[in-house]
């Protein structure tokens, strides 16, 4: 099962972080992109190839100690078909390097449409008896607004293809409370969604005791994450908001259970564009090493934080 | 503005319907797909080309009297990069035929990520000063769960590029009530979302008096649509659920305002795969004509329904 593979990697690597691959062409080192621009001009194809090269270098520098990557599909989608090809190749490359891939796609729709998304991003597509995989990653993020029936459509691939999903529960942005924090009969909307997630997680518990149905819980709301930790005991939390979005180690330790497991903390810009922090002596030429260094520091900071509160699995 | 173009087309054509282009390879006539399968085998490329040919035939048969098409991107995404190329080409073809294109993408994410989606589906992408359009359609559907700040990121392209969006308010599926119908201080969640939509719509009112920020309101919930009509006076409703999902003309007339405007009713399967209704004398060979006939009947049924309740703009 997805969750068993994830927890195994986390334990082996003693690392609770996921690197977000959110490439912006404007932030990719000149040396990488100009090679493609010189060859093909300022085309979408050139941008997509630069992104892929950039991603590979990041992956090469983190795969030995980071369990998973989380490409945000919007940053590829904006480069159209070529961008999505780069997304697909990025996912494939990370898998070849032994990493788990969480596609941050935040999809969700009614019945047959959710099935189509599941075909695209978790399972496969049957063309007159011939089976093809397209974007197939290990797990995806999904949006619950349309209701539990729309989430259930992903369960078939989660069970049969050993995949996972992380349902948006409490997101990291400033305006997340506008709907998610509203109170219904003494219960916040994010708690209602947590209930849906918990129900689905019971159908997908692995040998490790955790479930392949998890939740997105923003690091920027530590109080809420403490509540949510109790409501979804077997769900892994995918936690955005660390680093560039402002959350610290103290903010995320309560996303973990007492066994030192239960959360994987994402950082995107803070790691992949670390080379821009010239005050740390990083250079654009060695952007991969800068990313590695930042990821190592993030891993260590989180592990230290977990040790402080006696939440370690070692 | 998007909404002025939409209302103009609706008035010119005296037609309040949108044709949903949700292709399923299993439902595409043998004659269309076997041509490509013979040439390229049961490949994704062959499936994508069959889908594109199928869509073009549908568009050719409805563009003269239907104002807009609504391709559901999930049905293309499941065929990967090739499928998304077919989506892009379908959108382009419909535009060339003078139709408006509403991309049913249901995206939504935090700040810079929503901007990336907006670049992809409404605006364009700047590669070192060179501007490229990728999927750019006239309007999209978006998911509000993450909050109003995530919706606002689309407003720049809506204003500057004259585009539109339809925010999910009350969806047509059975489970839609699970979150959307919850009550907060006497207000349903869908009413709270309607308030967000109404705020944004005030920033995007066109000469026609309607706004380029609209709402998705399922035809399957007529009572709720009556309430919502009053809460979002200037918002156009994009109404799914008619036909194959079970809603009738009586269910949708209250989505319209007294001026006979304010809603566009979608049908997908019921129109594009109409040829399967052999009881009506349709054949697979003439699937385009079958779609045309069903769309004409739907247009007439809705117009008759609007006349009955004296909601006509003519």
XYZ file of C-alpha atoms in Angstrom:
628
model
C 0.000 0.000 0.000
C 1.014 3.586 -0.603
C 1.137 4.451 3.071
C 3.330 1.457 3.917
C 5.781 2.499 1.223
C 5.770 6.078 2.499
C 6.279 5.172 6.143
C 9.017 2.700 5.213
C 10.891 5.406 3.304
C 10.403 7.907 6.118
C 11.768 5.438 8.657
C 14.665 4.297 6.488
C 15.719 7.827 5.734
C 14.837 9.266 9.160
C 13.373 12.147 7.263
C 9.895 13.680 7.447
C 10.144 16.135 4.600
C 8.804 16.325 1.086
C 10.363 18.605 -1.488
C 7.850 20.632 -3.489
C 8.807 20.905 -7.133
C 7.123 24.183 -8.111
C 9.321 25.524 -10.886
C 9.022 29.124 -12.029
C 11.031 29.862 -15.142
C 11.941 33.279 -13.717
C 13.714 31.640 -10.782
C 15.596 28.953 -12.684
C 19.319 29.764 -12.948
C 20.343 31.560 -16.151
C 22.895 28.889 -16.914
C 20.211 26.222 -17.086
C 17.593 28.052 -19.088
C 19.768 30.043 -21.458
C 21.107 26.824 -22.955
C 17.577 25.927 -24.100
C 16.610 29.484 -25.013
C 19.672 29.793 -27.251
C 18.756 26.581 -28.994
C 14.973 27.044 -29.349
C 14.269 30.708 -28.536
C 11.914 31.816 -25.784
C 9.522 29.009 -26.586
C 7.338 26.912 -24.341
C 9.332 23.870 -25.346
C 12.571 25.501 -24.207
C 11.003 26.547 -20.896
C 9.658 23.040 -20.340
C 13.040 21.462 -21.039
C 14.771 23.893 -18.703
C 12.257 23.005 -15.984
C 12.871 19.310 -16.474
C 16.646 19.699 -16.283
C 16.279 21.854 -13.186
C 14.004 19.314 -11.506
C 16.350 16.429 -12.294
C 19.250 18.260 -10.677
C 17.139 18.894 -7.559
C 16.050 15.256 -7.438
C 19.647 14.053 -7.942
C 20.624 16.078 -4.890
C 17.901 14.945 -2.502
C 16.732 11.455 -3.488
C 19.183 9.685 -1.175
C 17.681 11.165 1.990
C 14.241 12.655 1.124
C 11.329 10.194 0.864
C 9.075 12.081 -1.535
C 8.632 14.955 -3.948
C 5.452 16.944 -4.509
C 5.257 18.599 -7.922
C 2.536 21.280 -8.051
C 0.883 20.667 -11.412
C -0.249 24.291 -11.921
C 3.341 25.357 -12.472
C 3.575 22.879 -15.331
C 0.061 23.388 -16.674
C 0.840 27.046 -17.331
C 3.333 25.851 -19.959
C 0.578 23.893 -21.664
C 1.089 20.479 -23.182
C 4.887 20.820 -23.108
C 4.754 21.792 -19.450
C 2.642 18.767 -18.622
C 5.095 16.569 -20.465
C 7.794 17.988 -18.171
C 5.533 17.198 -15.190
C 5.138 13.610 -16.355
C 8.873 13.177 -16.973
C 9.689 14.760 -13.614
C 7.408 12.277 -11.843
C 8.915 9.383 -13.765
C 12.461 10.480 -12.976
C 11.744 10.839 -9.257
C 10.197 7.359 -9.186
C 13.209 5.882 -10.971
C 15.331 7.381 -8.202
C 13.231 5.551 -5.624
C 11.243 8.549 -4.430
C 7.506 8.592 -3.874
C 5.638 11.170 -5.905
C 2.686 13.158 -4.573
C 0.973 15.030 -7.401
C -0.357 18.281 -5.973
C -3.323 18.533 -8.316
C -6.254 19.426 -6.027
C -8.780 17.860 -8.377
C -12.300 16.787 -7.502
C -15.558 16.514 -9.446
C -18.775 14.510 -9.729
C -18.783 10.719 -10.212
C -17.571 9.810 -13.655
C -15.425 12.943 -13.868
C -13.552 12.087 -10.667
C -13.029 8.625 -12.127
C -11.435 10.266 -15.164
C -9.125 12.261 -12.884
C -8.312 9.078 -11.001
C -7.514 7.344 -14.296
C -5.227 10.222 -15.199
C -3.349 10.669 -11.950
C -3.520 7.383 -10.012
C -4.636 4.524 -12.194
C -4.635 4.044 -15.919
C -6.804 4.342 -18.993
C -8.222 1.429 -20.909
C -8.312 1.973 -24.681
C -10.280 -0.904 -26.147
C -8.536 -3.384 -23.858
C -5.068 -1.855 -24.053
C -3.981 -0.317 -20.763
C -1.996 2.935 -20.669
C -0.621 4.912 -17.768
C -0.442 8.649 -18.221
C 0.480 10.840 -15.246
C 0.152 8.001 -12.689
C 1.858 9.123 -9.485
C 1.792 7.505 -6.033
C -0.654 9.893 -4.408
C -2.554 13.089 -5.179
C -4.202 15.970 -3.353
C -7.989 16.336 -3.778
C -10.591 18.997 -3.015
C -13.614 17.964 -0.899
C -16.043 20.848 -1.614
C -18.314 18.759 -3.826
C -18.876 16.129 -1.103
C -17.839 12.688 0.080
C -19.250 10.913 -2.972
C -16.750 12.762 -5.143
C -13.868 11.597 -2.924
C -15.010 7.985 -2.926
C -14.435 7.758 -6.658
C -10.694 7.742 -5.987
C -10.893 4.809 -3.554
C -10.874 2.119 -6.242
C -7.435 3.104 -7.491
C -6.253 3.721 -3.932
C -7.143 0.142 -3.008
C -6.469 -1.729 -6.224
C -3.460 0.201 -7.475
C -2.019 0.865 -3.992
C -2.213 4.629 -4.325
C -2.949 7.435 -1.866
C -4.719 10.760 -1.588
C -4.483 13.758 0.696
C -7.780 15.600 1.071
C -7.711 19.373 1.630
C -8.861 19.889 5.205
C -7.276 23.078 6.519
C -5.152 24.885 3.960
C -2.189 27.153 4.656
C -3.362 30.363 2.963
C -4.619 33.455 4.797
C -8.165 33.196 3.486
C -8.522 29.500 4.283
C -10.745 30.275 7.253
C -13.379 31.990 5.150
C -15.135 28.675 4.584
C -13.046 26.118 6.444
C -13.365 27.801 9.866
C -17.124 28.368 9.770
C -18.917 26.620 12.592
C -21.817 24.240 12.149
C -23.438 22.926 15.329
C -20.241 23.532 17.272
C -18.090 21.914 14.612
C -15.814 23.747 12.203
C -16.129 22.896 8.530
C -12.552 21.574 8.562
C -13.630 19.206 11.355
C -16.549 18.014 9.248
C -14.147 17.354 6.376
C -11.817 15.613 8.839
C -14.723 13.291 9.611
C -15.100 12.424 5.921
C -11.366 11.810 5.668
C -11.387 9.650 8.771
C -14.206 7.503 7.355
C -12.298 6.924 4.131
C -9.037 6.336 5.969
C -10.596 3.365 7.781
C -10.904 1.659 4.379
C -7.230 2.090 3.615
C -5.181 1.282 6.715
C -1.860 -0.365 5.937
C 0.395 -2.677 7.906
C 2.113 0.374 9.385
C -1.134 1.385 11.104
C -1.589 4.505 9.017
C -3.992 5.013 6.130
C -3.495 5.761 2.451
C -6.146 8.478 2.749
C -4.516 11.483 4.398
C -5.167 15.162 4.871
C -3.654 18.474 3.842
C -3.217 20.483 7.039
C -1.438 23.831 6.808
C 1.566 24.395 9.082
C 0.435 28.003 9.446
C -2.448 26.951 11.747
C -0.834 24.950 14.607
C -3.865 25.164 16.905
C -6.129 23.638 14.291
C -3.611 20.940 13.496
C -3.652 19.802 17.131
C -7.439 19.366 16.944
C -7.216 17.654 13.592
C -4.511 15.253 14.772
C -7.063 13.836 17.230
C -9.854 13.603 14.669
C -7.859 11.692 12.060
C -5.610 9.420 14.079
C -4.661 7.102 11.226
C -4.347 9.761 8.539
C -0.999 11.050 7.449
C -0.838 14.845 7.264
C 0.700 16.488 4.247
C 1.756 19.816 5.708
C 2.387 22.857 3.492
C 3.348 26.296 4.788
C 6.762 25.592 6.299
C 9.597 27.966 5.434
C 8.705 30.430 2.674
C 5.080 30.625 3.913
C 6.238 31.398 7.463
C 5.668 28.330 9.641
C 8.433 27.082 11.960
C 9.404 23.776 13.575
C 7.353 24.641 16.667
C 4.310 25.061 14.442
C 4.514 21.585 12.964
C 5.492 19.232 15.799
C 1.869 18.757 16.799
C 1.059 17.417 13.349
C 2.953 14.312 14.475
C 1.609 11.553 16.675
C 3.382 10.314 19.797
C 5.054 7.578 17.707
C 6.949 10.264 15.791
C 5.017 9.548 12.620
C 1.897 10.926 10.992
C 3.141 13.953 9.090
C 5.275 14.863 6.144
C 6.311 18.503 5.926
C 6.588 20.222 2.577
C 8.892 22.980 1.498
C 9.019 24.133 -2.109
C 10.611 27.530 -2.908
C 12.644 27.462 0.300
C 14.504 24.398 -0.960
C 14.491 24.421 -4.737
C 15.434 28.095 -5.065
C 17.759 28.061 -2.032
C 20.630 29.083 -4.309
C 19.239 32.635 -4.243
C 20.208 32.932 -0.562
C 23.633 34.352 -1.389
C 24.161 35.183 2.297
C 24.629 31.454 2.839
C 27.355 31.325 0.212
C 25.237 29.490 -2.335
C 25.711 30.092 -6.052
C 23.474 29.693 -9.088
C 25.948 27.243 -10.608
C 25.553 24.912 -7.629
C 21.779 25.294 -7.169
C 21.431 21.548 -6.658
C 23.865 21.544 -3.785
C 22.153 24.562 -2.255
C 18.849 22.690 -2.365
C 20.504 19.656 -0.794
C 21.971 21.738 1.999
C 18.622 23.441 2.773
C 16.782 20.128 2.715
C 19.329 18.596 5.082
C 18.976 21.559 7.435
C 15.197 21.294 7.296
C 15.324 17.564 8.001
C 17.651 18.125 10.955
C 15.634 21.025 12.354
C 12.451 18.953 12.276
C 14.130 15.894 13.772
C 15.583 18.043 16.531
C 12.160 19.558 17.152
C 10.647 16.085 17.387
C 13.374 14.944 19.782
C 12.695 17.951 21.988
C 9.065 16.932 22.391
C 10.014 13.241 22.564
C 8.295 12.273 19.346
C 10.841 10.051 17.647
C 10.548 6.661 16.034
C 14.216 5.908 16.569
C -16.023 41.617 -21.482
C -16.697 37.906 -21.371
C -20.207 38.316 -20.051
C -21.170 40.836 -22.738
C -19.970 38.436 -25.412
C -21.908 35.579 -23.818
C -25.146 37.516 -23.447
C -24.842 38.839 -26.987
C -24.491 35.307 -28.349
C -27.372 34.065 -26.214
C -29.619 36.855 -27.460
C -28.566 36.534 -31.104
C -29.099 32.813 -31.100
C -32.140 32.823 -28.786
C -30.522 29.882 -27.093
C -29.659 29.330 -23.432
C -27.775 26.080 -23.710
C -24.153 25.037 -23.543
C -22.982 21.747 -24.973
C -20.672 19.786 -22.682
C -17.854 18.120 -24.571
C -17.068 15.169 -22.293
C -15.766 12.526 -24.669
C -15.449 8.913 -23.554
C -13.633 6.748 -26.065
C -16.034 3.889 -25.303
C -18.990 5.963 -26.503
C -17.423 7.354 -29.669
C -18.836 5.692 -32.799
C -16.790 2.761 -34.103
C -16.512 4.363 -37.511
C -14.709 7.356 -36.056
C -12.306 5.616 -33.737
C -11.493 2.505 -35.756
C -9.957 4.656 -38.468
C -7.349 5.887 -35.978
C -6.959 2.557 -34.213
C -6.247 0.828 -37.542
C -3.594 3.394 -38.324
C -1.895 3.705 -34.902
C -3.190 0.778 -32.811
C -4.954 1.232 -29.491
C -2.654 4.071 -28.536
C -3.317 7.227 -26.597
C -2.521 9.236 -29.706
C -5.180 7.376 -31.695
C -7.749 7.873 -28.921
C -6.933 11.572 -28.713
C -7.265 12.023 -32.462
C -10.588 10.188 -32.480
C -11.819 12.467 -29.695
C -10.783 15.549 -31.614
C -12.527 14.407 -34.797
C -15.640 13.542 -32.791
C -15.672 16.958 -31.086
C -15.222 18.796 -34.373
C -18.224 17.005 -35.848
C -20.318 17.937 -32.802
C -19.185 21.562 -33.008
C -19.880 21.680 -36.756
C -23.432 20.615 -36.008
C -24.235 23.064 -33.238
C -22.113 26.199 -33.657
C -24.734 28.030 -35.712
C -27.299 28.061 -32.897
C -25.512 27.187 -29.612
C -23.574 30.019 -27.913
C -20.970 27.995 -26.017
C -19.290 24.667 -25.412
C -17.984 23.378 -22.087
C -15.245 20.780 -22.418
C -14.663 18.900 -19.140
C -10.873 18.714 -18.929
C -10.800 15.479 -16.861
C -11.967 13.509 -19.891
C -8.949 14.773 -21.808
C -6.477 14.658 -18.923
C -7.033 10.918 -18.602
C -5.408 10.573 -22.030
C -2.348 12.409 -20.757
C -0.425 14.915 -22.812
C -2.078 13.768 -26.050
C -5.495 14.120 -24.489
C -4.721 17.644 -23.346
C -3.544 18.497 -26.835
C -6.980 17.346 -28.069
C -8.567 19.575 -25.386
C -6.557 22.558 -26.596
C -7.374 21.917 -30.231
C -11.050 21.405 -29.414
C -11.171 24.769 -27.658
C -9.403 26.453 -30.554
C -11.751 24.897 -33.106
C -14.859 25.967 -31.193
C -13.532 29.529 -30.965
C -12.797 29.602 -34.683
C -16.429 28.669 -35.230
C -17.497 31.673 -33.157
C -18.451 29.785 -30.018
C -17.487 30.777 -26.500
C -15.505 28.164 -24.602
C -15.977 27.453 -20.906
C -13.210 25.190 -19.634
C -14.694 22.984 -16.923
C -11.496 22.656 -14.927
C -12.596 23.250 -11.304
C -9.137 24.475 -10.300
C -8.284 26.548 -7.255
C -5.211 26.887 -5.047
C -3.251 29.353 -2.939
C -1.958 32.672 -4.334
C 0.833 32.084 -6.791
C -0.524 28.663 -7.723
C -3.922 30.081 -8.683
C -2.045 32.651 -10.761
C -0.331 29.772 -12.566
C -3.725 28.176 -13.258
C -5.009 31.534 -14.455
C -1.999 31.853 -16.764
C -2.735 28.396 -18.122
C -6.477 28.647 -18.642
C -7.391 32.325 -18.977
C -4.353 34.477 -19.600
C -0.934 33.683 -20.918
C 2.583 32.872 -19.849
C 5.524 35.219 -20.142
C 8.782 33.482 -21.048
C 11.515 36.095 -20.705
C 9.349 38.719 -22.374
C 7.814 36.475 -25.020
C 4.104 35.911 -24.453
C 2.510 32.517 -25.109
C -1.065 31.364 -24.792
C -1.587 27.750 -23.835
C -5.089 26.518 -23.006
C -6.588 30.047 -22.860
C -10.366 29.705 -23.023
C -13.054 32.345 -22.445
C -14.078 31.255 -18.965
C -13.367 28.506 -16.443
C -14.986 26.844 -13.453
C -13.205 27.223 -10.092
C -13.462 25.627 -6.653
C -13.918 27.960 -3.654
C -12.970 25.631 -0.752
C -9.641 27.322 -0.086
C -11.252 30.754 0.379
C -11.956 34.069 -1.317
C -8.270 35.000 -1.615
C -7.733 32.023 -3.901
C -10.586 33.173 -6.170
C -9.321 36.737 -6.357
C -6.163 35.583 -8.095
C -8.239 34.966 -11.223
C -9.662 38.509 -11.266
C -6.665 40.071 -13.014
C -7.138 37.979 -16.139
C -10.911 38.325 -15.884
C -10.570 42.098 -16.003
C -7.549 42.613 -18.213
C -8.060 39.745 -20.643
C -11.874 39.972 -20.626
C -12.354 36.458 -19.306
C -14.877 34.872 -16.955
C -15.187 32.321 -14.175
C -17.993 30.279 -12.682
C -17.440 29.461 -9.018
C -18.814 26.181 -7.652
C -21.666 27.161 -5.338
C -24.175 24.292 -5.295
C -23.140 21.326 -7.379
C -25.446 18.816 -9.054
C -24.197 15.581 -7.459
C -26.022 13.635 -4.756
C -23.403 14.245 -2.085
C -23.142 17.976 -2.749
C -25.094 18.742 0.403
C -22.573 17.073 2.663
C -20.627 20.317 2.961
C -22.534 22.806 0.836
C -25.831 22.475 2.727
C -24.396 22.778 6.231
C -25.816 25.702 8.128
C -23.739 28.399 9.797
C -25.628 31.026 11.792
C -28.762 30.388 9.752
C -26.875 30.504 6.463
C -26.047 27.504 4.286
C -22.438 27.145 3.143
C -23.606 27.561 -0.467
C -25.117 30.886 0.571
C -21.814 31.936 2.129
C -20.059 31.051 -1.122
C -22.774 32.940 -3.011
C -21.793 35.986 -0.961
C -18.165 35.630 -2.061
C -19.270 35.273 -5.660
C -21.544 38.283 -5.403
C -18.686 40.412 -4.040
C -16.434 39.442 -6.931
C -19.219 39.854 -9.457
C -19.545 43.526 -8.504
C -16.010 44.032 -9.842
C -16.877 42.552 -13.208
C -20.267 43.867 -14.338
C -20.511 44.338 -18.090
C -22.636 46.623 -20.259
C -25.311 43.933 -20.311
C -25.803 44.309 -16.551
C -24.455 40.839 -15.770
C -21.049 39.973 -14.355
C -18.131 37.958 -15.684
C -17.977 36.167 -12.333
C -20.757 33.605 -12.265
C -21.756 30.540 -10.309
C -22.182 26.813 -10.879
C -25.656 25.937 -9.602
C -26.919 22.403 -10.159
C -30.245 21.967 -11.944
C -30.929 19.039 -9.638
C -31.617 21.414 -6.711
C -34.349 23.824 -7.911
C -35.241 25.064 -4.436
C -31.683 26.118 -3.734
C -31.353 27.755 -7.115
C -34.322 29.990 -6.320
C -32.562 31.185 -3.165
C -29.279 31.610 -4.978
C -30.856 33.588 -7.802
C -31.736 36.273 -5.256
C -28.285 36.261 -3.631
C -26.317 36.691 -6.850
C -28.490 38.948 -8.988
C -25.795 39.904 -11.494
C -24.120 36.512 -11.711
C -24.764 34.214 -14.604
C -25.507 30.635 -13.530
C -23.808 27.783 -15.294
C -26.281 24.982 -14.679
C -25.246 21.321 -14.908
C -27.539 18.395 -14.218
C -30.083 18.763 -17.037
C -30.972 15.655 -19.032
C -28.723 12.688 -18.275
C -28.437 13.738 -14.602
C -32.218 13.949 -14.272
C -33.252 17.614 -14.112
C -36.105 18.905 -16.270
C -37.181 22.241 -17.740
C -39.330 22.935 -14.666
C -36.246 22.502 -12.513
C -34.227 25.143 -14.312
C -36.612 28.024 -15.078
C -35.977 29.604 -11.689
C -32.272 29.864 -12.490
C -33.314 32.657 -14.857
C -34.140 36.236 -13.911
C -37.325 37.996 -14.934
C -35.508 39.426 -17.982
C -35.147 35.899 -19.364
C -31.401 35.951 -18.860
C -29.036 34.844 -16.126
C -28.517 31.158 -16.809
C -26.943 28.855 -19.320
C -27.976 25.223 -19.110
C -25.494 22.476 -19.820
C -26.061 19.067 -21.286
C -23.163 16.781 -22.143
C -23.852 13.064 -22.668
C -27.508 13.727 -23.512
C -26.422 15.687 -26.573
C -23.053 14.422 -27.731
C -23.951 10.736 -27.455
C -27.560 11.242 -28.585
C -26.892 8.906 -31.519
C -27.196 5.989 -29.077
C -30.940 6.701 -28.714
C -31.869 4.374 -31.562
C -35.544 4.716 -30.609
C -35.380 8.200 -32.096
C -34.081 6.831 -35.372
C -30.556 8.136 -34.875
C -27.570 6.246 -36.263
C -23.886 6.105 -35.330
C -22.958 7.279 -38.818
C -24.927 10.489 -38.312
C -23.947 11.158 -34.696
C -23.407 14.838 -35.453
C -26.934 15.250 -36.753
C -28.306 13.382 -33.741
C -26.476 15.810 -31.450
C -27.839 18.734 -33.454
C -31.383 17.434 -33.197
C -31.141 16.880 -29.417
C -29.606 20.304 -28.884
C -32.383 21.928 -30.942
C -35.000 20.074 -28.905
C -33.334 21.113 -25.654
C -33.166 24.745 -26.808
C -36.839 24.693 -27.764
C -37.943 22.954 -24.570
C -36.151 25.543 -22.450
C -37.448 28.458 -24.499
C -40.965 27.076 -24.224
C -40.522 26.673 -20.469
C -39.346 30.276 -20.210
C -42.297 31.491 -22.286
C -44.681 29.619 -19.995
C -43.384 31.521 -16.974
C -43.056 34.732 -19.014
C -39.293 34.940 -18.779
C -38.294 35.840 -22.311
C -35.950 38.441 -23.668
C -37.728 38.483 -27.007
